[in-house]
GROMACS .gro file of C-alpha atoms in nm:
model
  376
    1UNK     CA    1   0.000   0.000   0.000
    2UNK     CA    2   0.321   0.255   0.104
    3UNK     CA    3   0.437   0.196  -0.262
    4UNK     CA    4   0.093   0.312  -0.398
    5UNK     CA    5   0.092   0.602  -0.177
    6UNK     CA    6   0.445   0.687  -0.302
    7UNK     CA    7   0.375   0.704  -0.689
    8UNK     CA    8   0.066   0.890  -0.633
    9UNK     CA    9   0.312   1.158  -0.416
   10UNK     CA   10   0.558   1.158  -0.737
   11UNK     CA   11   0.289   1.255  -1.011
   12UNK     CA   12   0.332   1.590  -0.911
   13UNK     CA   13   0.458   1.800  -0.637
   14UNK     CA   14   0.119   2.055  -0.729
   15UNK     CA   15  -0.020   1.803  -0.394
   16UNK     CA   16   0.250   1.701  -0.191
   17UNK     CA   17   0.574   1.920  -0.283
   18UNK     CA   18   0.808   2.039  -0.080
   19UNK     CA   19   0.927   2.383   0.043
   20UNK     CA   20   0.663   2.550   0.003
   21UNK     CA   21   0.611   2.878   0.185
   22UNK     CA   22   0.324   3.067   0.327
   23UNK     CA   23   0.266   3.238   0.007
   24UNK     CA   24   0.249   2.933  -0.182
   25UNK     CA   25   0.071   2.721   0.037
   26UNK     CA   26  -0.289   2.857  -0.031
   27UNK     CA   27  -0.624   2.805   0.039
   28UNK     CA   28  -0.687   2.720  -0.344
   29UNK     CA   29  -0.410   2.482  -0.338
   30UNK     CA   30  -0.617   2.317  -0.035
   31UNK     CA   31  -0.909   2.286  -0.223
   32UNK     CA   32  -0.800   2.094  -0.516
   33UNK     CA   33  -0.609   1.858  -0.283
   34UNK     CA   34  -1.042   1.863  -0.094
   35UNK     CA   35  -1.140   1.772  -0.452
   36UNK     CA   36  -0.933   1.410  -0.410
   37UNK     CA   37  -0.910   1.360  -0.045
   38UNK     CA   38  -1.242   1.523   0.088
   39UNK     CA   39  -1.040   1.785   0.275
   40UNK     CA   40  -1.264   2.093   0.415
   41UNK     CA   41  -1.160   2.427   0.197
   42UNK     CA   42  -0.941   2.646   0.441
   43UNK     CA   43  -0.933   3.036   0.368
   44UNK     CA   44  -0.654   3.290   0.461
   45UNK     CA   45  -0.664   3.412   0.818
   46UNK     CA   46  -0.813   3.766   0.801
   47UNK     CA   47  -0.759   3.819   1.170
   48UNK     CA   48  -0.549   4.144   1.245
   49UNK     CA   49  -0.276   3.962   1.354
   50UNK     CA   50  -0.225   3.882   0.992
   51UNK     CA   51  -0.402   4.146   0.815
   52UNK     CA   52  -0.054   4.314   0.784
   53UNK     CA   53   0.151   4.023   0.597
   54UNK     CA   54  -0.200   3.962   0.367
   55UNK     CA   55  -0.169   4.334   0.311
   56UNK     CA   56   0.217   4.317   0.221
   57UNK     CA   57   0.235   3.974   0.041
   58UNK     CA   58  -0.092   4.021  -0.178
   59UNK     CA   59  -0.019   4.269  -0.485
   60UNK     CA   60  -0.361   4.271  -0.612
   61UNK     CA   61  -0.502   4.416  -0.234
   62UNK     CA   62  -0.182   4.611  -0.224
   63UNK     CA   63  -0.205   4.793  -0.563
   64UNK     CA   64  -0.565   4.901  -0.446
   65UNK     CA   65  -0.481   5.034  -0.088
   66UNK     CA   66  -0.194   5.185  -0.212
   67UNK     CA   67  -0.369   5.355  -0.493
   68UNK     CA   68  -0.659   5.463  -0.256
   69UNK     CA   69  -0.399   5.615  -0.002
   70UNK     CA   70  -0.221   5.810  -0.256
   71UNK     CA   71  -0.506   5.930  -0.405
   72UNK     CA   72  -0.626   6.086  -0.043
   73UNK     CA   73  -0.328   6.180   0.034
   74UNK     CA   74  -0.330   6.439  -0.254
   75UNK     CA   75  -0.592   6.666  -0.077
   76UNK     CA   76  -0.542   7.016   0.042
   77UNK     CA   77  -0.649   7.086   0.368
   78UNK     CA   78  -0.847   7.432   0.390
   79UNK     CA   79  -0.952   7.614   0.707
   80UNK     CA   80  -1.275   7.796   0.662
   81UNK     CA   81  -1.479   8.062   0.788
   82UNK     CA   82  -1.912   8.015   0.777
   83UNK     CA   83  -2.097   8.412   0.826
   84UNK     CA   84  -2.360   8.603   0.663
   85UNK     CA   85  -2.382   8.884   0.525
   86UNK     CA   86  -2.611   9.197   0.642
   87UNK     CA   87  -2.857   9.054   0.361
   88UNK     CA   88  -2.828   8.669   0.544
   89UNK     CA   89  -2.659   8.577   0.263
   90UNK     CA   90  -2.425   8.294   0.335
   91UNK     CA   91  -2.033   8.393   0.322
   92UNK     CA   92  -1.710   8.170   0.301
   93UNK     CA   93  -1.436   8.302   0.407
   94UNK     CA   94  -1.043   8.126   0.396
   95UNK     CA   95  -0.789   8.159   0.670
   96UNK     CA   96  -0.455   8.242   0.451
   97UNK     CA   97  -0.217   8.110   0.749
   98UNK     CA   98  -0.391   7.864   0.955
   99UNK     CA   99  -0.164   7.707   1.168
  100UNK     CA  100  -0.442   7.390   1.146
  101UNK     CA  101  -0.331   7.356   0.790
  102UNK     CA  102   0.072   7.429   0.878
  103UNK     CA  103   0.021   7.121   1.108
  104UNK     CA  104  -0.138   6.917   0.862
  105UNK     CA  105   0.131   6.970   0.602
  106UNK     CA  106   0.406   6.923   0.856
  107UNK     CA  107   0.252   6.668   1.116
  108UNK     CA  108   0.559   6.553   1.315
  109UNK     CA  109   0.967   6.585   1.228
  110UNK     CA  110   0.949   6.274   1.042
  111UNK     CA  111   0.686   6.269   0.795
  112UNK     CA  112   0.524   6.536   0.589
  113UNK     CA  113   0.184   6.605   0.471
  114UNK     CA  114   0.173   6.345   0.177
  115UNK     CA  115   0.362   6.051   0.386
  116UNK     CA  116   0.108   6.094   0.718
  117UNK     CA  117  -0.193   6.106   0.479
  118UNK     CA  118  -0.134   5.756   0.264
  119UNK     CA  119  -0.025   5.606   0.679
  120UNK     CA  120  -0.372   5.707   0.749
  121UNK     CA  121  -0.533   5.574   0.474
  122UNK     CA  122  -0.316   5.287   0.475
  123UNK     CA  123  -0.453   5.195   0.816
  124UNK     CA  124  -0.811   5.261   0.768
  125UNK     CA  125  -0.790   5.074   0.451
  126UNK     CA  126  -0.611   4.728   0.663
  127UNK     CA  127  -0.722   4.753   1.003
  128UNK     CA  128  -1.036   4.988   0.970
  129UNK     CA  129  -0.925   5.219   1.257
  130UNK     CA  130  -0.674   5.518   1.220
  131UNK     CA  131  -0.595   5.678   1.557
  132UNK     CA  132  -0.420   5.936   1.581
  133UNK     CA  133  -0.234   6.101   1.858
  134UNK     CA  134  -0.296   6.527   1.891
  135UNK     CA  135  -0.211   6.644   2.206
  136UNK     CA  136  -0.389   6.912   2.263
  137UNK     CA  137  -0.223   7.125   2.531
  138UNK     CA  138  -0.387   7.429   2.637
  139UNK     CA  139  -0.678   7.577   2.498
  140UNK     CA  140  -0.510   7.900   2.345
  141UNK     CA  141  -0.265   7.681   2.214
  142UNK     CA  142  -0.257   7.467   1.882
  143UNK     CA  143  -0.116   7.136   1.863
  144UNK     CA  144   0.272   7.110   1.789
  145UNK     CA  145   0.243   6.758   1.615
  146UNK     CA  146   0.076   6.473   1.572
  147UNK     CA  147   0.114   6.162   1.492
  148UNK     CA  148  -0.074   5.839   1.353
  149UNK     CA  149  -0.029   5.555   1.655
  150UNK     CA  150   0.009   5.184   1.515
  151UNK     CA  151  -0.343   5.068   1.428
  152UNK     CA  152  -0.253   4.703   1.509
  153UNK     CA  153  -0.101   4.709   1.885
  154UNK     CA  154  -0.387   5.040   1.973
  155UNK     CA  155  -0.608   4.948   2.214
  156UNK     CA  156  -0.859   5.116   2.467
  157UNK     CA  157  -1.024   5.035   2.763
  158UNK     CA  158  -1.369   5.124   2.806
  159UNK     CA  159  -1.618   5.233   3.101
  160UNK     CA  160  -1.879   5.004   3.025
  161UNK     CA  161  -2.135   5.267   2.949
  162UNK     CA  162  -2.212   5.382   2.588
  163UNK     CA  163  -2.544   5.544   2.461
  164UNK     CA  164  -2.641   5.703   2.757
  165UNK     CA  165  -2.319   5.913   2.742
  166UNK     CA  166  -2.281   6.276   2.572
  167UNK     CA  167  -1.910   6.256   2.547
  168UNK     CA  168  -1.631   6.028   2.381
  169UNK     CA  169  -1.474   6.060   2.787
  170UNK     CA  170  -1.740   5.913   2.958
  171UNK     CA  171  -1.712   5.613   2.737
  172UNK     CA  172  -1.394   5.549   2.680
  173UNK     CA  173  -1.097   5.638   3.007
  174UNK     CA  174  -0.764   5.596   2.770
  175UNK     CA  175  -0.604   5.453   2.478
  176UNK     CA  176  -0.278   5.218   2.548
  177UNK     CA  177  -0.015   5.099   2.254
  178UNK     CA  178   0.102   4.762   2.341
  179UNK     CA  179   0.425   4.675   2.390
  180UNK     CA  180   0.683   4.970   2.294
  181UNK     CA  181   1.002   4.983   2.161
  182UNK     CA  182   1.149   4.933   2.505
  183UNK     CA  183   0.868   4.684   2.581
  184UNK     CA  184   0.615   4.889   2.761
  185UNK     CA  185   0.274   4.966   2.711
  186UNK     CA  186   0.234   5.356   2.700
  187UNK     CA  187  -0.127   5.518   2.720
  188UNK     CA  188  -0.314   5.813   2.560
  189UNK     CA  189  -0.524   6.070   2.727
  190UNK     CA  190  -0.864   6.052   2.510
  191UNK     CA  191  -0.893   6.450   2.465
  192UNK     CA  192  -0.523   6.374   2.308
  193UNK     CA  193  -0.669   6.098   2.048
  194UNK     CA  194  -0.874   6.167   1.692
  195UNK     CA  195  -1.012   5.794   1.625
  196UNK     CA  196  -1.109   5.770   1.253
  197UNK     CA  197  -1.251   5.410   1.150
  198UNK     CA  198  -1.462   5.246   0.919
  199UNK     CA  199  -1.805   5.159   1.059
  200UNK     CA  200  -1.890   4.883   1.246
  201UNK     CA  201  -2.287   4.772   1.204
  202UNK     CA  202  -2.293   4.687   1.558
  203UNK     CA  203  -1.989   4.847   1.761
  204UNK     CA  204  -1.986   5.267   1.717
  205UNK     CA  205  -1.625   5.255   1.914
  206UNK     CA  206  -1.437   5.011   1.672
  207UNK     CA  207  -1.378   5.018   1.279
  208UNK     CA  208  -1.448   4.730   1.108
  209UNK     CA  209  -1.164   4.617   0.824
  210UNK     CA  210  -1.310   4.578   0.498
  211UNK     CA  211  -1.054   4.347   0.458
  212UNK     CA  212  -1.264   4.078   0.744
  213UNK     CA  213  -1.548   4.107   0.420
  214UNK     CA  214  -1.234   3.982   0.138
  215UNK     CA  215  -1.162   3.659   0.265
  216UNK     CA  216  -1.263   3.479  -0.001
  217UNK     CA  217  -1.170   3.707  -0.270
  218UNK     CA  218  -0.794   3.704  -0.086
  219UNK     CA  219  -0.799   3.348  -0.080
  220UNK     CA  220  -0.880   3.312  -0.440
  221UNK     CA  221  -0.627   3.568  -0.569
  222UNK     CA  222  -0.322   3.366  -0.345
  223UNK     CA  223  -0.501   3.065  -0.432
  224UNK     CA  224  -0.457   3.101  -0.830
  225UNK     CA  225  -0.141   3.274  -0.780
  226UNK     CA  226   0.006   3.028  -0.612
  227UNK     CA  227  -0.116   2.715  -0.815
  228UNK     CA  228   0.043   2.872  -1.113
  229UNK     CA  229   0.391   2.956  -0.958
  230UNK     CA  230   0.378   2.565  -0.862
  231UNK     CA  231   0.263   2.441  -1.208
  232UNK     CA  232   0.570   2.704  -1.332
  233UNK     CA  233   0.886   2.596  -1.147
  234UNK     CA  234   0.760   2.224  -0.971
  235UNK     CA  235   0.957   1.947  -1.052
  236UNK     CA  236   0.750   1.678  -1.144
  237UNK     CA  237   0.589   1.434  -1.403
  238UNK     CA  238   0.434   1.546  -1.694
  239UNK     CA  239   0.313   1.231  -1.727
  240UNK     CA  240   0.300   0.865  -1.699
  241UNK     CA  241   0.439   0.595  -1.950
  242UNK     CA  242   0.245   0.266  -1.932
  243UNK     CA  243   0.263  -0.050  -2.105
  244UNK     CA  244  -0.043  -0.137  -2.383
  245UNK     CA  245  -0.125  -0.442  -2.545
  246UNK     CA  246  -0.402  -0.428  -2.816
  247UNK     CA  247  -0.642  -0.714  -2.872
  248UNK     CA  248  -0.535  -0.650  -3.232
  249UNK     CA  249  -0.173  -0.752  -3.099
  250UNK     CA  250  -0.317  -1.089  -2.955
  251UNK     CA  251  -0.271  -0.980  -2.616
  252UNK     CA  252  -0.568  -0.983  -2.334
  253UNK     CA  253  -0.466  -0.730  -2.086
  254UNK     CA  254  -0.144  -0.479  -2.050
  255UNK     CA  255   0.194  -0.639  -1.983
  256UNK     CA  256   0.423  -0.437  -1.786
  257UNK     CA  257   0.734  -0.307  -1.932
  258UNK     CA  258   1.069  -0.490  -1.836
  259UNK     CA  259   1.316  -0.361  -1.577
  260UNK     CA  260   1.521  -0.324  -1.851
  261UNK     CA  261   1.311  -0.130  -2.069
  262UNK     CA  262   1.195   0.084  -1.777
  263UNK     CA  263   1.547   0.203  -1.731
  264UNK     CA  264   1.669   0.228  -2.114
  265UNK     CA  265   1.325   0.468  -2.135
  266UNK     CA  266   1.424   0.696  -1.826
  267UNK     CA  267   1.762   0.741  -1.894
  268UNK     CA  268   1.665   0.819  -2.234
  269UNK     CA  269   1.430   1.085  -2.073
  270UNK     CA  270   1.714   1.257  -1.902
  271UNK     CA  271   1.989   1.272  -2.078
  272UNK     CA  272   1.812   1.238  -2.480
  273UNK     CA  273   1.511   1.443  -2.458
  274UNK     CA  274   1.370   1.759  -2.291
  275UNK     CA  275   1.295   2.108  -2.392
  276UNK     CA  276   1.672   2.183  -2.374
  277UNK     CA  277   1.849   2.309  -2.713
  278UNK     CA  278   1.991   1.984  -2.867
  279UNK     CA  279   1.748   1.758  -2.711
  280UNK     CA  280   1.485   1.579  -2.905
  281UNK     CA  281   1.104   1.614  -2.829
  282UNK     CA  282   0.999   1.293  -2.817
  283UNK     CA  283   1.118   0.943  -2.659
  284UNK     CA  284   1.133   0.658  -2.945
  285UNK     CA  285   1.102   0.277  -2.799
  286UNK     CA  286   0.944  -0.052  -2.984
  287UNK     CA  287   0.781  -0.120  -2.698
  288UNK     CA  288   0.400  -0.113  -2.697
  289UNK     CA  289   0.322   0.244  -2.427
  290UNK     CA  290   0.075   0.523  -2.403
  291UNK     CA  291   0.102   0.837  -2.240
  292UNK     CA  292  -0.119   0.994  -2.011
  293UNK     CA  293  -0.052   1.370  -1.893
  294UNK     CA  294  -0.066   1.450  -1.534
  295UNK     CA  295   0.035   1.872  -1.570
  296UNK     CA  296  -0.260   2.139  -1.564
  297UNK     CA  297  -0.313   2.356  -1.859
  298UNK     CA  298  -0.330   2.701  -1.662
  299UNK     CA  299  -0.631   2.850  -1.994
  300UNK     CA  300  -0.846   2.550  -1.859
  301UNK     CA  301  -0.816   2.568  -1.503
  302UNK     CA  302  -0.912   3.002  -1.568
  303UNK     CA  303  -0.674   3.110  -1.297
  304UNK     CA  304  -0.622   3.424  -1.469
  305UNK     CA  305  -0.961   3.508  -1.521
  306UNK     CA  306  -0.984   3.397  -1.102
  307UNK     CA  307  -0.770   3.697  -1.006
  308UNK     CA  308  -0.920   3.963  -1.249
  309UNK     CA  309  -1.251   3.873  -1.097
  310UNK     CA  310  -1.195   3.888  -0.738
  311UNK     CA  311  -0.939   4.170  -0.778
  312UNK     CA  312  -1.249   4.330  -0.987
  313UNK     CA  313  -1.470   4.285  -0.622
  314UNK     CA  314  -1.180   4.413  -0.378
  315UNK     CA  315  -1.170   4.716  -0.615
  316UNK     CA  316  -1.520   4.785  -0.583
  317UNK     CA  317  -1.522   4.719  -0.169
  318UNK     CA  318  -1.254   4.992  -0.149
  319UNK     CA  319  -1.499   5.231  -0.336
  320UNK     CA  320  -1.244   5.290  -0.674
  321UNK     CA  321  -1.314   5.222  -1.033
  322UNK     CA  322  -1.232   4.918  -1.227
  323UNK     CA  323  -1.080   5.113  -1.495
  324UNK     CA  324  -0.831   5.282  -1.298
  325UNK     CA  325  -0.645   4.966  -1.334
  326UNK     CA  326  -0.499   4.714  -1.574
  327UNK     CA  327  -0.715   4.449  -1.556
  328UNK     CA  328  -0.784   4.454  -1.954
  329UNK     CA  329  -0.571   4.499  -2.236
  330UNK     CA  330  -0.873   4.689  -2.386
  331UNK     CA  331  -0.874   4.958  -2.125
  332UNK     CA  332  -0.939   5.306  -2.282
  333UNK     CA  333  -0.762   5.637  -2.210
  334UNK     CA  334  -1.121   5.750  -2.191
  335UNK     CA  335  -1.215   5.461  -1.954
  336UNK     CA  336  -0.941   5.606  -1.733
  337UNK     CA  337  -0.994   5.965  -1.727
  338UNK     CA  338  -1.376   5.848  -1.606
  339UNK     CA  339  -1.275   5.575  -1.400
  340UNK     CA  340  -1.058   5.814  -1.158
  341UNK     CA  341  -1.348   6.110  -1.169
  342UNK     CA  342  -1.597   5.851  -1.028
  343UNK     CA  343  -1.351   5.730  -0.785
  344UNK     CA  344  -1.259   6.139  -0.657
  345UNK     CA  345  -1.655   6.238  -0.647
  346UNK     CA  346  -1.816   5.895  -0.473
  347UNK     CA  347  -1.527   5.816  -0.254
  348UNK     CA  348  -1.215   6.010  -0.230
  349UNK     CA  349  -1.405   6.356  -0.178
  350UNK     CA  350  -1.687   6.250   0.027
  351UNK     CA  351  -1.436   6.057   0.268
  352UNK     CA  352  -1.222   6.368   0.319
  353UNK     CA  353  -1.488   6.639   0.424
  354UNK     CA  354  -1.604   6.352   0.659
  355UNK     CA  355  -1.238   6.337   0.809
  356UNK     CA  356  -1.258   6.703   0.810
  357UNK     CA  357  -1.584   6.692   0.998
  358UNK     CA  358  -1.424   6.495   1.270
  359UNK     CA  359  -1.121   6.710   1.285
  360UNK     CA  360  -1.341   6.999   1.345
  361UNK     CA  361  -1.521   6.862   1.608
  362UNK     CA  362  -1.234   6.717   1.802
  363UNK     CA  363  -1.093   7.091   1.805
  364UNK     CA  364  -1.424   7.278   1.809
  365UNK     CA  365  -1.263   7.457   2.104
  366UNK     CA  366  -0.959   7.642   1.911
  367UNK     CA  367  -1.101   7.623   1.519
  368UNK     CA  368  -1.409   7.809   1.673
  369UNK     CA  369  -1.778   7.658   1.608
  370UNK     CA  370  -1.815   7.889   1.271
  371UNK     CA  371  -1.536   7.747   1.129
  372UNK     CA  372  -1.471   7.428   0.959
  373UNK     CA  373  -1.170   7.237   0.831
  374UNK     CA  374  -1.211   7.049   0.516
  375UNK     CA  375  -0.998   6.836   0.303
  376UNK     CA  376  -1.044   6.831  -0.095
   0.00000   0.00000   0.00000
């Protein structure tokens, strides 16, 4: 039975090879080794833990966060004025030097403007929470810096209480950041923290990663990706050589091929034939064989059409435009051009006066109630 077992393992390393990595070792490798040995399907773990190296080692999610952040980051930050006029008319008017906008193009002494928006974005985009750190001093006083605290070690503890409270302090008493460079927690006073997320349908203090939503779509894209890098560079069979006997021949069932034959036909295979310059195509023999392939044609098996598609759906979750990217060869400059306008107006926009919104309130205090900071 072992030596069953053991020709089945050298067919093809696509099942059982060796040194594979975590990149390789997919989900939709899993599930055509389920198809033959009634394994359960196993997706990537979307857990924050890992939302990071899924993030880093996935270029199809990474060419849309990334894209997303950039594009957000290119916003200008305007500090505004609401009055009226002695008619009631409405007037707008812009502070020239706010030093709300000086902090937002020169956050902290080691990133500027551009850098701290695509972190934020970044963050919101992985983990669905962005929290940033804005001390807030005094109340004549602006903020110095401010920085955007590591999403994934950010945690806060709570009072317990929630929608019977009128502010963000009664709720929540601080914000800690696990485990430090010098391997200490360190905590936030909660006037000192802006908490951006994405929502949450039943937790208003969390964000909820969009990315929790993808599994499947990540799975499928690391999936396809990695069956074709094994079908590319595994060593294995592309096929198996097997003695036939025709009734035409006189003969009743297959006879197995000699020892000797066996070996004059595989070291013919190595050292004759291949797809090596010099080396013929095809193995000769007078003995009776047939060939049966064991390697996957990548057209049938659609895994290109398997990434396009769920790339396609984490596009759409992120609120871009499929034609922003190059999923199709018969992408049009026109397609483009509309592709990023409905990607500024429905998302990009509508997502910065919103962080805008929040910035405002969090410094209602200093901005002053008629004013408004805004982000297009």
């Amino acid at each position: 039975m072992s030596e069953f077992w053991n020709s089945i393992r050298n067919i093809s390393p696509l099942f059982f090879g060796s040194g594979r990595d975590q990149y390789t070792q997919t989900p939709f490798h899993n599930v055509w080794r389920s198809m033959i040995f009634n394994k359960g399907t196993e997706w990537v773990d979307v857990s924050n833990g890992n939302k990071f190296n899924l993030y880093n080692t996935t270029s199809c999610l990474k060419i849309v966060i990334d894209r997303k952040a950039m594009m957000k980051s290119n916003g200008q930050w305007k500090h505004k004025k609401w009055g009226k006029d002695k008619e009631g008319k409405i007037i707008i008017e812009e502070f020239k030097e706010s030093p709300f906008v000086y902090r937002h193009e020169n956050p902290n002494f080691i990133q500027d403007g551009n850098s701290y928006g695509v972190q934020a974005s970044q963050q919101i985009s992985i983990w669905g929470n962005n929290i940033q750190y804005v001390p807030k001093g005094n109340i004549s006083g602006e903020p110095k810096m401010m920085f955007n605290l590591p999403a994934e070690y950010t945690t806060f503890d709570v009072t317990g209480k929630i929608y019977k409270q009128v502010s963000i302090d009664e709720v929540v008493e601080k914000y800690v950041l696990k485990n430090t460079n010098n391997g200490m927690d360190e905590t936030f006073d909660v006037k000192d923290i802006i908490h951006f997320k994405d929502p949450h349908p039943s937790n208003p203090l969390i964000g909820l990663s969009r990315m929790e939503g993808l599994m499947m779509e990540i799975s499928g894209i690391r999936g396809a990706k990695g069956f074709r890098l094994r079908i590319i560079t595994a060593n294995g069979a592309l096929g198996i050589l097997s003695s036939e006997i025709s009734a035409a021949m006189g003969g009743m069932a297959s006879i197995p091929l000699d020892r000797r034959e066996q070996r004059k036909i595989d070291r013919a295979h190595q050292n004759r034939y291949g797809m090596q310059d010099g080396k013929a195509d095809f193995i000769q023999t007078e003995a009776a064989v047939k060939f049966q392939h064991t390697a996957y044609p990548t057209g049938e098996l659609m895994l290109f059409e398997e990434v396009v598609e769920n790339m396609g759906l984490i596009i759409d979750a992120y609120g871009l435009n499929v034609h922003m990217f190059s999923l199709s060869a018969t992408n049009t400059y026109e397609n483009l051009k509309e592709g990023i306008k409905l990607a500024y107006t429905q998302t990009i926009i509508p997502e910065g006066e919103a962080e805008g919104l929040i910035y405002t309130r969090s410094e209602e205090r200093r901005v002053g109630k008629e004013c408004r900071l805004t982000c297009r």
